[in-house]
């Protein structure tokens, strides 16, 4: 039985228009610009639609995080190879996509919960590779931090290209250490 009324969510086209504009506003003006009124002005999407689906800047940032993830690199089962592939994917995302800008905006907007969620999404593929290799939780946490933390510091705090070569050296050292254990 079909019910009349409002759909559960916005149409795909509307979501694309609003979130594309939101990302552009975020990059140009920061999270404070992500108000429903401002999104309406920029996109022409009705205020009621924007208020219904993204009533606060927090909701807009959460929606941007939902559409941000890329899938993990293709897995081979070889620990070093798979970690190298994830390093390359993360470095490319930090270089080519507004990953760093989104993280900076989440920090500036004091959105700790969303920042943790987004960073968790960035770290998850590394955890998955190490978990599949049977690496214990404590070792896995340390390994992911050793590989990824310098990349995020480069991109977020130092505003410089990620040190991909350093991350690959870290992966090689880690893989060698784990192979001996």
mmCIF file of C-alpha atoms in Angstrom, residues 106-179:
data_model
loop_
_atom_site.group_PDB
_atom_site.id
_atom_site.type_symbol
_atom_site.label_atom_id
_atom_site.label_comp_id
_atom_site.label_asym_id
_atom_site.label_seq_id
_atom_site.Cartn_x
_atom_site.Cartn_y
_atom_site.Cartn_z
ATOM 1 C CA UNK A 106 35.153 19.913 11.747
ATOM 2 C CA UNK A 107 37.917 20.993 14.110
ATOM 3 C CA UNK A 108 37.139 24.697 13.738
ATOM 4 C CA UNK A 109 33.435 24.054 14.270
ATOM 5 C CA UNK A 110 34.220 22.072 17.450
ATOM 6 C CA UNK A 111 32.457 19.065 15.981
ATOM 7 C CA UNK A 112 34.425 16.436 17.908
ATOM 8 C CA UNK A 113 31.881 13.651 17.383
ATOM 9 C CA UNK A 114 31.821 14.143 13.599
ATOM 10 C CA UNK A 115 35.600 14.582 13.442
ATOM 11 C CA UNK A 116 36.101 11.276 15.277
ATOM 12 C CA UNK A 117 33.629 9.592 12.931
ATOM 13 C CA UNK A 118 35.358 10.957 9.841
ATOM 14 C CA UNK A 119 38.857 10.084 11.024
ATOM 15 C CA UNK A 120 37.548 6.635 11.956
ATOM 16 C CA UNK A 121 36.374 6.231 8.357
ATOM 17 C CA UNK A 122 39.857 7.192 7.124
ATOM 18 C CA UNK A 123 41.546 4.727 9.484
ATOM 19 C CA UNK A 124 39.142 1.810 9.011
ATOM 20 C CA UNK A 125 40.801 0.340 5.881
ATOM 21 C CA UNK A 126 44.160 0.179 7.686
ATOM 22 C CA UNK A 127 42.532 -1.558 10.640
ATOM 23 C CA UNK A 128 40.790 -3.977 8.284
ATOM 24 C CA UNK A 129 44.060 -4.964 6.579
ATOM 25 C CA UNK A 130 45.818 -5.514 9.893
ATOM 26 C CA UNK A 131 42.843 -7.371 11.405
ATOM 27 C CA UNK A 132 42.740 -9.692 8.382
ATOM 28 C CA UNK A 133 46.441 -10.398 8.940
ATOM 29 C CA UNK A 134 45.690 -11.423 12.520
ATOM 30 C CA UNK A 135 47.353 -8.453 14.193
ATOM 31 C CA UNK A 136 46.204 -8.011 17.805
ATOM 32 C CA UNK A 137 44.159 -4.934 18.693
ATOM 33 C CA UNK A 138 46.872 -3.097 20.676
ATOM 34 C CA UNK A 139 49.479 -3.684 17.958
ATOM 35 C CA UNK A 140 46.950 -2.696 15.313
ATOM 36 C CA UNK A 141 46.203 0.629 17.039
ATOM 37 C CA UNK A 142 49.918 1.411 17.297
ATOM 38 C CA UNK A 143 50.581 0.407 13.692
ATOM 39 C CA UNK A 144 47.749 2.510 12.270
ATOM 40 C CA UNK A 145 48.862 5.496 14.348
ATOM 41 C CA UNK A 146 52.467 5.098 13.167
ATOM 42 C CA UNK A 147 51.428 4.973 9.514
ATOM 43 C CA UNK A 148 48.612 7.526 9.373
ATOM 44 C CA UNK A 149 49.363 10.138 12.037
ATOM 45 C CA UNK A 150 52.300 11.728 10.191
ATOM 46 C CA UNK A 151 50.190 11.939 7.017
ATOM 47 C CA UNK A 152 47.396 13.746 8.841
ATOM 48 C CA UNK A 153 49.853 16.080 10.576
ATOM 49 C CA UNK A 154 51.375 16.972 7.201
ATOM 50 C CA UNK A 155 48.002 17.646 5.592
ATOM 51 C CA UNK A 156 46.155 19.254 8.497
ATOM 52 C CA UNK A 157 48.642 21.020 10.704
ATOM 53 C CA UNK A 158 51.596 21.747 8.475
ATOM 54 C CA UNK A 159 49.616 22.343 5.285
ATOM 55 C CA UNK A 160 52.154 20.519 3.166
ATOM 56 C CA UNK A 161 52.037 17.468 0.905
ATOM 57 C CA UNK A 162 51.924 14.168 2.724
ATOM 58 C CA UNK A 163 55.204 12.345 3.134
ATOM 59 C CA UNK A 164 54.147 9.298 1.149
ATOM 60 C CA UNK A 165 57.677 7.857 1.055
ATOM 61 C CA UNK A 166 57.963 8.064 4.845
ATOM 62 C CA UNK A 167 54.625 6.272 5.229
ATOM 63 C CA UNK A 168 55.794 3.525 2.864
ATOM 64 C CA UNK A 169 58.991 3.108 4.913
ATOM 65 C CA UNK A 170 56.860 2.799 8.040
ATOM 66 C CA UNK A 171 54.760 0.101 6.352
ATOM 67 C CA UNK A 172 57.905 -1.814 5.340
ATOM 68 C CA UNK A 173 59.341 -1.624 8.861
ATOM 69 C CA UNK A 174 56.011 -2.702 10.345
ATOM 70 C CA UNK A 175 55.595 -5.618 7.938
ATOM 71 C CA UNK A 176 59.151 -6.795 8.683
ATOM 72 C CA UNK A 177 58.576 -6.525 12.443
ATOM 73 C CA UNK A 178 55.263 -8.409 12.253
ATOM 74 C CA UNK A 179 56.779 -11.126 10.063
#
